[in-house]
Coordinates of N, CA and C and ligand atoms in Angstrom, one line a residue:
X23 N 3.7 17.7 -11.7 CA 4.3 16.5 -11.0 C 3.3 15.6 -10.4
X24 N 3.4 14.5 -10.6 CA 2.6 13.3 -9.9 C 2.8 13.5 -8.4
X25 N 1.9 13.2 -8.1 CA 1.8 13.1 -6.7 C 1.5 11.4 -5.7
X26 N 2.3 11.1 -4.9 CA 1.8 9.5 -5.0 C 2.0 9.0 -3.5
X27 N 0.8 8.8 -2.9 CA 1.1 8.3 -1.4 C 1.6 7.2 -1.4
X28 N 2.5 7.1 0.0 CA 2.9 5.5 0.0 C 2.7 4.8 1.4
X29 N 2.4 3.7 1.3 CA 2.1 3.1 3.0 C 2.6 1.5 3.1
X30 N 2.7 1.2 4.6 CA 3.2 -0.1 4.7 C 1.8 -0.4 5.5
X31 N 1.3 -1.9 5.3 CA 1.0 -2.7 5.8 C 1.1 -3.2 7.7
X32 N 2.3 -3.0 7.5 CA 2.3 -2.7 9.0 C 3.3 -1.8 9.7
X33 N 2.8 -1.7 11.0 CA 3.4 -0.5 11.5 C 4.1 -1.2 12.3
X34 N 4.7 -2.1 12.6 CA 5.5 -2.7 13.8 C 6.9 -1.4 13.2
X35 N 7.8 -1.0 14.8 CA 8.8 -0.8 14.5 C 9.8 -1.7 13.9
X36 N 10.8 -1.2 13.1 CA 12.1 -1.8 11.8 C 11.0 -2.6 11.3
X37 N 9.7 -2.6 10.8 CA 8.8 -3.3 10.0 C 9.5 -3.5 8.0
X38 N 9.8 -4.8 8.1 CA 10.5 -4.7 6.6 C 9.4 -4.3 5.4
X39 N 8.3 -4.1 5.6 CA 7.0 -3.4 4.4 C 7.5 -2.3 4.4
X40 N 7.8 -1.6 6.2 CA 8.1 -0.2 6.1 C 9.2 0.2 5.7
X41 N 10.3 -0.8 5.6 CA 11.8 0.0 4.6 C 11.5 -0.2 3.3
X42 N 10.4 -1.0 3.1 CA 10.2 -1.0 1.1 C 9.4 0.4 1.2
X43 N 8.4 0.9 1.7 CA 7.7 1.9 1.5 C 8.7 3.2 1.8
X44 N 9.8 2.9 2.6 CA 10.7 4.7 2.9 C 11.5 4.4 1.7
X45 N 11.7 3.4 1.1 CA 12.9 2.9 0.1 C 12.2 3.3 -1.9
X46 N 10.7 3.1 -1.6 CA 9.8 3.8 -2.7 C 9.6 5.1 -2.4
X47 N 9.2 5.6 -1.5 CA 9.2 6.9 -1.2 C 10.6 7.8 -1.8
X48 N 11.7 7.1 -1.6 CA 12.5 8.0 -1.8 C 13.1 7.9 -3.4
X49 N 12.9 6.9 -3.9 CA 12.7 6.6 -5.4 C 12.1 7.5 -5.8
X50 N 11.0 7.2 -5.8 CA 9.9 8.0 -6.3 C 9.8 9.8 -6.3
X51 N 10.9 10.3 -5.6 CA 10.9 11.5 -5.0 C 12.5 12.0 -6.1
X52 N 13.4 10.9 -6.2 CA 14.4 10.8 -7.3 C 13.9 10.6 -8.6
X53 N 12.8 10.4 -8.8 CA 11.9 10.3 -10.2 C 11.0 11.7 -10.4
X54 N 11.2 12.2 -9.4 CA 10.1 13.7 -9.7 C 8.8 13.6 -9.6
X55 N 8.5 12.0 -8.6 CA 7.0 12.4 -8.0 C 6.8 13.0 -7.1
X56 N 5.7 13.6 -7.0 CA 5.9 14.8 -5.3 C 4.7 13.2 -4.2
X57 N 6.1 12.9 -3.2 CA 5.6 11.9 -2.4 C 5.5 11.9 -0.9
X58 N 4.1 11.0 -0.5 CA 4.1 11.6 0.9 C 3.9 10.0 1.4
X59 N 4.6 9.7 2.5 CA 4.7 8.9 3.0 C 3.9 8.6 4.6
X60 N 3.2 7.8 4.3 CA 2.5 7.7 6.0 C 2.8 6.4 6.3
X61 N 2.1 6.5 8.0 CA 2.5 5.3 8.5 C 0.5 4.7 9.1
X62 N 0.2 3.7 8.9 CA -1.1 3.8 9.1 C -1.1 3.7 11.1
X63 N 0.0 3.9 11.5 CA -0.2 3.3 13.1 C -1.2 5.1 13.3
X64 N -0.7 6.0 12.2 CA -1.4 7.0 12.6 C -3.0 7.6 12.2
X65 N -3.3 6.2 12.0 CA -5.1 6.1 11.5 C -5.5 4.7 12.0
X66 N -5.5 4.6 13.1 CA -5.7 3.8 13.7 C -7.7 3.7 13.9
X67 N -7.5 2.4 13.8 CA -9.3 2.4 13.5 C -9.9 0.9 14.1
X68 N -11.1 1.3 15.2 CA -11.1 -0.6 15.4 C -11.7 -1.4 14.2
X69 N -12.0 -2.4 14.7 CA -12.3 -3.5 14.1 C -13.3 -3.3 13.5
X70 N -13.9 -3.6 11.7 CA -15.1 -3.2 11.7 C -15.8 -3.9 12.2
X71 N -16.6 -3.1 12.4 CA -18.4 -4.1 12.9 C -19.5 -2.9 12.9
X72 N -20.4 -3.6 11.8 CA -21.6 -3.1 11.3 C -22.5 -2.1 12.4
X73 N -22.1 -2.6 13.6 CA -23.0 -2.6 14.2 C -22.3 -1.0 14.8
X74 N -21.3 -0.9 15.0 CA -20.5 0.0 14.9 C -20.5 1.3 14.4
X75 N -20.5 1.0 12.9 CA -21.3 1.9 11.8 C -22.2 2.4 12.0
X76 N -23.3 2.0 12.3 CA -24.8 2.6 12.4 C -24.7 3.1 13.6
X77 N -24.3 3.0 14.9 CA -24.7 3.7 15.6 C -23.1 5.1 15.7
X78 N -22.2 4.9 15.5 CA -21.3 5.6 15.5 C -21.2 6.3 14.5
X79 N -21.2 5.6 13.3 CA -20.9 5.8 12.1 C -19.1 5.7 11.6
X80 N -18.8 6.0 10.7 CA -17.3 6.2 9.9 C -16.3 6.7 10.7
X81 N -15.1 5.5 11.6 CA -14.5 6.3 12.3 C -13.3 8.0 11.2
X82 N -13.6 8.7 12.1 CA -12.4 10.1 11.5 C -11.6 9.8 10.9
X83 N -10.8 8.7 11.6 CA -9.3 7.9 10.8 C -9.7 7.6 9.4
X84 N -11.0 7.1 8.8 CA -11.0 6.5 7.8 C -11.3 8.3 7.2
X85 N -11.9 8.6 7.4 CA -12.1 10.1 6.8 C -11.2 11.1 6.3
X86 N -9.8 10.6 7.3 CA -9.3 11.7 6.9 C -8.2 10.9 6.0
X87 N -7.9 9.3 6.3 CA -7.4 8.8 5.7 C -7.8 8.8 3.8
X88 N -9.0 8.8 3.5 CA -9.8 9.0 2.6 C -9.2 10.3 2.2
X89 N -9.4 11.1 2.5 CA -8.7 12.7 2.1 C -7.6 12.4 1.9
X90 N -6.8 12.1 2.2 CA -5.2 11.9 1.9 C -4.7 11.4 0.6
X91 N -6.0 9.8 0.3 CA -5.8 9.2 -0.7 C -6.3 10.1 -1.6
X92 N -7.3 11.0 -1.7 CA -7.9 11.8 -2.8 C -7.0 12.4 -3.1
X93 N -6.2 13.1 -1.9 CA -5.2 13.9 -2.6 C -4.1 13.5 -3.1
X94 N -3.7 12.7 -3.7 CA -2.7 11.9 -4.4 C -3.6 11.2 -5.7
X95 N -2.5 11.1 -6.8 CA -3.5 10.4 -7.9 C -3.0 8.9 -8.0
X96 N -1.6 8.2 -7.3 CA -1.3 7.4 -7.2 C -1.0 6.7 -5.9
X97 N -1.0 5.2 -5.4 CA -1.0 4.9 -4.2 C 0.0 3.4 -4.1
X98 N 1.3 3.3 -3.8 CA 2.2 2.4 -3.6 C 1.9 1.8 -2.1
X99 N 1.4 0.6 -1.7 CA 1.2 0.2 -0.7 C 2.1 -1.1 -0.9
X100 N 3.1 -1.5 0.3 CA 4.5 -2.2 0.7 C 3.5 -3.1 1.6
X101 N 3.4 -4.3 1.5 CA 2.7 -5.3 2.5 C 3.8 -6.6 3.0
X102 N 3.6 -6.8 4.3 CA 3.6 -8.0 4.4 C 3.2 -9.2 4.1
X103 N 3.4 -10.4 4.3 CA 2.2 -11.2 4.1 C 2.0 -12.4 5.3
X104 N 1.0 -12.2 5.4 CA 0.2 -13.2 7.1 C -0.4 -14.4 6.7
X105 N 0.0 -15.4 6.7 CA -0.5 -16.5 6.1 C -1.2 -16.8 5.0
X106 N -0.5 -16.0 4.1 CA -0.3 -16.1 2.7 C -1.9 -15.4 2.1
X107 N -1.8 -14.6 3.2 CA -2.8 -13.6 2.8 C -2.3 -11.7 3.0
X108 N -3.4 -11.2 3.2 CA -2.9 -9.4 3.5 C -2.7 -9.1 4.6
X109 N -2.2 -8.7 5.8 CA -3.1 -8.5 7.2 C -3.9 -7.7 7.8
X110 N -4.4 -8.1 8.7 CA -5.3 -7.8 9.3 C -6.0 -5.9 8.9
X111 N -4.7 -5.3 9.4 CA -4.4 -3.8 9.5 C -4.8 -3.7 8.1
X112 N -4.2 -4.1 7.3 CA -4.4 -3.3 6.0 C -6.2 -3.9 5.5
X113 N -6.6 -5.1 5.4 CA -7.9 -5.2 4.9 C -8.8 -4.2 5.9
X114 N -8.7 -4.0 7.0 CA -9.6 -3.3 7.8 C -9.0 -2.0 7.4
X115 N -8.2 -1.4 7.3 CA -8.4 0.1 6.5 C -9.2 -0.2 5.5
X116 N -8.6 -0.9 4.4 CA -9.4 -0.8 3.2 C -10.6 -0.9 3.2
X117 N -11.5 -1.6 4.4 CA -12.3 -2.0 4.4 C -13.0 -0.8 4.5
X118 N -12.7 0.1 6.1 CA -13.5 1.0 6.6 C -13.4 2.1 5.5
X119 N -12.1 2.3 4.6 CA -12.5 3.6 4.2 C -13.3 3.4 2.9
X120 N -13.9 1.8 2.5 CA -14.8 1.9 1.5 C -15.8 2.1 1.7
X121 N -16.3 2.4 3.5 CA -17.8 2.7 3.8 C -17.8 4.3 4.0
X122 N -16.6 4.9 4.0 CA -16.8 6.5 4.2 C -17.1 7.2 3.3
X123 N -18.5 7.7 3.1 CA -18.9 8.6 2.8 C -18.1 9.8 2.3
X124 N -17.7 10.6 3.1 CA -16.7 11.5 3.2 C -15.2 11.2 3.2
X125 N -14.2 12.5 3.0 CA -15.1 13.5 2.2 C -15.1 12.5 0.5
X126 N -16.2 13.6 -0.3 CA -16.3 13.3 -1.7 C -15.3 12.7 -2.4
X127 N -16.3 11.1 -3.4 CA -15.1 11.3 -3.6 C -14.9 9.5 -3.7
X128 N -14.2 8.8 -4.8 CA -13.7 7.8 -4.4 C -12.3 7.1 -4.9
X129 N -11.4 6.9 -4.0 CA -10.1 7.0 -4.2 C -9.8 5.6 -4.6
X130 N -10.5 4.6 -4.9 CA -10.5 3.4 -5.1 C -10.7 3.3 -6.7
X131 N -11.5 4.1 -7.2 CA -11.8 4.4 -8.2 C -11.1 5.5 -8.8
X132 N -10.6 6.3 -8.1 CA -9.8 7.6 -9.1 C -7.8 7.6 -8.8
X133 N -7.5 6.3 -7.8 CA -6.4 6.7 -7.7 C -5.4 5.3 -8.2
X134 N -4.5 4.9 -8.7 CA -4.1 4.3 -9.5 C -3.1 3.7 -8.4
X135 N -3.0 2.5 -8.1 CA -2.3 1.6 -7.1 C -1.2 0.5 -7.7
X136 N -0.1 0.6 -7.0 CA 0.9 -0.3 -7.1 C 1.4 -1.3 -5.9
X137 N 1.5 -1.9 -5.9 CA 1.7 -3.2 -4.9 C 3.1 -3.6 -4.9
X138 N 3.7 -3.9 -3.4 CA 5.2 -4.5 -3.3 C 4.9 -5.4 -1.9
X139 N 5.6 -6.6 -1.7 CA 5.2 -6.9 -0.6 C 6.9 -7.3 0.0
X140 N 7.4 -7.4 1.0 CA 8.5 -8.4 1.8 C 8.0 -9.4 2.5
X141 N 9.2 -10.4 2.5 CA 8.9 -11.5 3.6 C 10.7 -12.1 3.8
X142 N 10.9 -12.6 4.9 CA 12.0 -12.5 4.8 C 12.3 -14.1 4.3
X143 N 11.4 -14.7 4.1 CA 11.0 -16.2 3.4 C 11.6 -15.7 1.8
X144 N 11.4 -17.1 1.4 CA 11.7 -17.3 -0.1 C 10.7 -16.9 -1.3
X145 N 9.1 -16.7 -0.8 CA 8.0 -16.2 -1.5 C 8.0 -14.8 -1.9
X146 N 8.9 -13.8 -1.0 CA 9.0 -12.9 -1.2 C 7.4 -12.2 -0.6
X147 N 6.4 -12.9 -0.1 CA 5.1 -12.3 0.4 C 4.2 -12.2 -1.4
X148 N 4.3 -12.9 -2.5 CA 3.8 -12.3 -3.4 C 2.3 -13.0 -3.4
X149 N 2.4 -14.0 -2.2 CA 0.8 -14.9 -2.0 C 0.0 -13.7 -1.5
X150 N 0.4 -13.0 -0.9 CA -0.4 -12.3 0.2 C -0.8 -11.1 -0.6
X151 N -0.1 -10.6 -2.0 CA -0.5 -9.5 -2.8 C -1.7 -9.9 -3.8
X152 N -1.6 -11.5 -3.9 CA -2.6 -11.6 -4.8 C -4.3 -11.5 -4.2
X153 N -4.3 -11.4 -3.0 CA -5.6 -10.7 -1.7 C -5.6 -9.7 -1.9
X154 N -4.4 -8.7 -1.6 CA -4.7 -7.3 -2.0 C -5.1 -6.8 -3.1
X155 N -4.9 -7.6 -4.1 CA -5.2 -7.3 -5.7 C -6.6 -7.4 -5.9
X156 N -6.6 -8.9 -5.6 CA -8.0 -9.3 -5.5 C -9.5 -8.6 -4.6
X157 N -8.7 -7.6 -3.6 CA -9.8 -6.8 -3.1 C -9.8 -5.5 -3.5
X158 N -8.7 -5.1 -3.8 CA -8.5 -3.6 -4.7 C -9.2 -3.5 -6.0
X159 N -8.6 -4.7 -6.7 CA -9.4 -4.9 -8.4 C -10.7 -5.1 -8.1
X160 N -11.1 -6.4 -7.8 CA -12.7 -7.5 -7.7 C -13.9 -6.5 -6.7
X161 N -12.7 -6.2 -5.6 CA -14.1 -6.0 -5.2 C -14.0 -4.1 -5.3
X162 N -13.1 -3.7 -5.5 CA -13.4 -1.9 -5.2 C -13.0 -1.6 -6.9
X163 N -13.0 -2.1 -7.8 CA -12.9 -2.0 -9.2 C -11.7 -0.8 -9.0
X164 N -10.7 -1.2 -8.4 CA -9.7 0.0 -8.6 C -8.6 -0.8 -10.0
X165 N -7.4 -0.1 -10.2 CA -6.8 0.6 -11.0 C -5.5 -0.3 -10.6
X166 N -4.8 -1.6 -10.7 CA -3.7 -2.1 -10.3 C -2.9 -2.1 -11.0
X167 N -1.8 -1.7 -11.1 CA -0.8 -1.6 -12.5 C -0.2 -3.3 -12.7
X168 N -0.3 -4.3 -13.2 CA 0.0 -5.4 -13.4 C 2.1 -5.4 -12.7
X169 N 2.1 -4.4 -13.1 CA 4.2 -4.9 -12.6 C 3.9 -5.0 -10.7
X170 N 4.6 -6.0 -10.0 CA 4.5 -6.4 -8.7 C 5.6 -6.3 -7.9
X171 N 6.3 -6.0 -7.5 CA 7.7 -6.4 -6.5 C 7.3 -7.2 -5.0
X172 N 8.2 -8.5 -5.2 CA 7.8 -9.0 -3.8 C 9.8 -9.7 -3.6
X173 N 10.1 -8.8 -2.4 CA 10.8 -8.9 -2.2 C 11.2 -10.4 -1.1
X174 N 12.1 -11.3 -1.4 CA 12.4 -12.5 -0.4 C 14.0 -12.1 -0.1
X175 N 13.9 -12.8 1.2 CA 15.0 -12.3 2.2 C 15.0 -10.9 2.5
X176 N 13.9 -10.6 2.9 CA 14.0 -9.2 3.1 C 14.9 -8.4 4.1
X177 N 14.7 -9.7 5.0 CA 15.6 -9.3 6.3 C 17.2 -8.8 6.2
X178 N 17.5 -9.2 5.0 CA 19.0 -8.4 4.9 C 19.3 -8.1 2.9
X179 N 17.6 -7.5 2.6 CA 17.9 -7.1 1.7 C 17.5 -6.0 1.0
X180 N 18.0 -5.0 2.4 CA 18.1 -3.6 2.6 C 19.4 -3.3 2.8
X181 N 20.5 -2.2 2.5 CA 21.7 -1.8 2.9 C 21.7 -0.8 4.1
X182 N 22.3 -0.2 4.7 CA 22.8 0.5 6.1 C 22.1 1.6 5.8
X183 N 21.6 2.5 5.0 CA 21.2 3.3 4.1 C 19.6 3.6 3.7
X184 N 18.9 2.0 3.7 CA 17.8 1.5 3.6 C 17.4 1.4 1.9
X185 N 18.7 1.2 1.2 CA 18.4 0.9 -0.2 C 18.8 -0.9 -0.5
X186 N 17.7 -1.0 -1.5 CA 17.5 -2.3 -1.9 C 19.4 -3.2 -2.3
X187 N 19.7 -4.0 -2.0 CA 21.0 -4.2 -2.6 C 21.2 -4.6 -3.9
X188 N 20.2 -5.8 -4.4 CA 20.4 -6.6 -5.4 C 19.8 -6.0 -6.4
X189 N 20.8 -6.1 -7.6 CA 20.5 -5.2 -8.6 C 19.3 -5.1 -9.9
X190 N 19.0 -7.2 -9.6 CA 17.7 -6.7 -10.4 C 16.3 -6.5 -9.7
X191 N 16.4 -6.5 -8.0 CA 15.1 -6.1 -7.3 C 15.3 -4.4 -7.7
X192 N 16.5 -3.8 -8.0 CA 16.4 -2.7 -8.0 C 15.7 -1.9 -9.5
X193 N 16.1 -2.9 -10.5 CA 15.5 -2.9 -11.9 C 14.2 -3.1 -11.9
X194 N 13.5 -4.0 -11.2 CA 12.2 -4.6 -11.3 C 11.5 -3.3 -10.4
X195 N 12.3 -2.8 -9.4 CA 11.5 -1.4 -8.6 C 11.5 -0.3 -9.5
X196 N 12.5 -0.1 -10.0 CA 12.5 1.1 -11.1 C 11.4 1.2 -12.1
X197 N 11.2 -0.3 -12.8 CA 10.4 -0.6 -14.2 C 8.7 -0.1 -13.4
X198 N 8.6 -1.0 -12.4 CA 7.0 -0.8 -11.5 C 6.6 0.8 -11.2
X199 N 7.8 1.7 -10.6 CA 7.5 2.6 -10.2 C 7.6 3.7 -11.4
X200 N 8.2 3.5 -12.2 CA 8.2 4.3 -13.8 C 6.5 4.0 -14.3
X201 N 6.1 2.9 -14.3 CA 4.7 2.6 -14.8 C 3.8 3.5 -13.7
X202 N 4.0 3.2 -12.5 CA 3.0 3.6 -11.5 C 3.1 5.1 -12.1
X203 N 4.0 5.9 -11.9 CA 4.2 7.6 -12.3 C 3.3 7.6 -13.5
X204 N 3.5 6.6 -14.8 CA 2.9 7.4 -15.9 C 1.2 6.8 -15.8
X205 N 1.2 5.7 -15.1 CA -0.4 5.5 -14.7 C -1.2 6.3 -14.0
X206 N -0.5 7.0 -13.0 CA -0.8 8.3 -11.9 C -1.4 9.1 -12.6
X207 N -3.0 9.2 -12.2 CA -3.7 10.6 -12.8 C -4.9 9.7 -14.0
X208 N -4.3 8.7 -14.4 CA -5.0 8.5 -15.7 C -6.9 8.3 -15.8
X209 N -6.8 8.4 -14.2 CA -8.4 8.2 -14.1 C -9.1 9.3 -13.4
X210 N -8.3 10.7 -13.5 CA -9.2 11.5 -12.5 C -9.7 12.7 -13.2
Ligands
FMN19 C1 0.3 -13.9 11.8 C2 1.5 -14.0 11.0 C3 1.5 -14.7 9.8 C4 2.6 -14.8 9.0 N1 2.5 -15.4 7.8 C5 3.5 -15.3 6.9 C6 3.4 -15.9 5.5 O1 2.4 -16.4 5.2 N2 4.4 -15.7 4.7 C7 5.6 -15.0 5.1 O2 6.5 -14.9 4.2 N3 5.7 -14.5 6.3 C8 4.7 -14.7 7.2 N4 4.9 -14.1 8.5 C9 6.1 -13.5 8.8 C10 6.1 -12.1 8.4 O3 6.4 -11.9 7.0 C11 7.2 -11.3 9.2 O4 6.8 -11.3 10.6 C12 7.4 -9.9 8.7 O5 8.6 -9.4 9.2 C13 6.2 -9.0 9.1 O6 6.2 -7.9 8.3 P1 6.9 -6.5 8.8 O7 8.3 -6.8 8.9 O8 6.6 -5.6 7.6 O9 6.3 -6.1 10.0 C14 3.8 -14.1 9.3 C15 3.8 -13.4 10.5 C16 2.7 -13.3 11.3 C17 2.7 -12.5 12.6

């Protein structure tokens, strides 16, 4: 069974990244991926700075966050989008856990990623995935499955339930996350 973490972008509470990520989570788990869902409020990590690193070194959060991603061969990350970029939260994980050392091991490189973003705008947030791509792909030579979901009107385009309503956002999640499963693994 594939195994495939999933995370939101942000942790604000009713965060709409975070009903696409409980809403792939539970897909994905109706597909027969074995899936674990986090929330990054619980790897909380400051700001990088260099200066930081050397005398501190790699905060834990990024360490153990690192372990988590290794243990999974697949990675669905649900983003917002902040001025038509990624935010904040999410480039600074990605950031710190590309200087962790520990443990062994590089999950950028061995774990196969899929991208969804919300916005409750009409862009659906898909400006702000092409940052995430562009620093996942360009700069950490990871593994992006080309299928995208960027959900618009997100604000009421979840049901009571927290499933997607409209039937071909639900088609277009199905097609992405069927790829992500058979992508899962292909580089480890
Ligand atoms: C600093 C900032 C910048 C934002 N920029 C955009 C944007 O470029 N496009 C967009 O659709 N929404 C933008 N928004 C609105 C967010 O999409 C909205 O606040 C969203 O609900 C945040 O994501 P969340 O619900 O997952 O927490 C911005 C919000 C903030 C706080």
């Amino acid at each position: 069974m594939k195994k495939i973490l999933v995370f939101a972008g942000s942790i604000r509470t009713g965060a709409l990244s975070g009903k696409l990520a409980a809403h792939v989570t539970r897909e994905l788990s109706l597909m027969n991926a074995e899936t674990t869902l986090i929330s990054l409020g619980d790897y909380e990590m400051p700001i990088y700075n260099g200066d930081l690193e050397k005398d501190e070194g790699v905060p834990e959060n990024a360490k153990k966050l690192k372990g988590m991603m290794l243990a999974h061969q697949g990675i669905y990350i649900a983003s917002p989008e902040y001025n038509a970029s990624m935010p904040a939260l999410l480039k600074n994980t990605i950031d710190w856990v590309s200087r962790a050392k520990e443990p062994a091991g590089n999950p950028y490189k061995q774990c196969t990623f899929a991208l969804g973003a919300t916005s409750d705008g009409r862009f659906g947030g898909y400006r702000g995935l092409y940052h995430l791509r562009q620093s996942l792909e360009l700069g950490l030579g990871a593994l992006v499955i080309p299928e995208q979901m960027a959900i618009a009107g997100a604000g009421s385009a979840f049901d009571d339930r927290g499933a997607l309503k409209d039937e071909t956002n639900q088609k277009i999640l199905k097609a992405q996350l069927e790829k992500l499963i058979a992508m899962a693994g292909v580089l480890a």
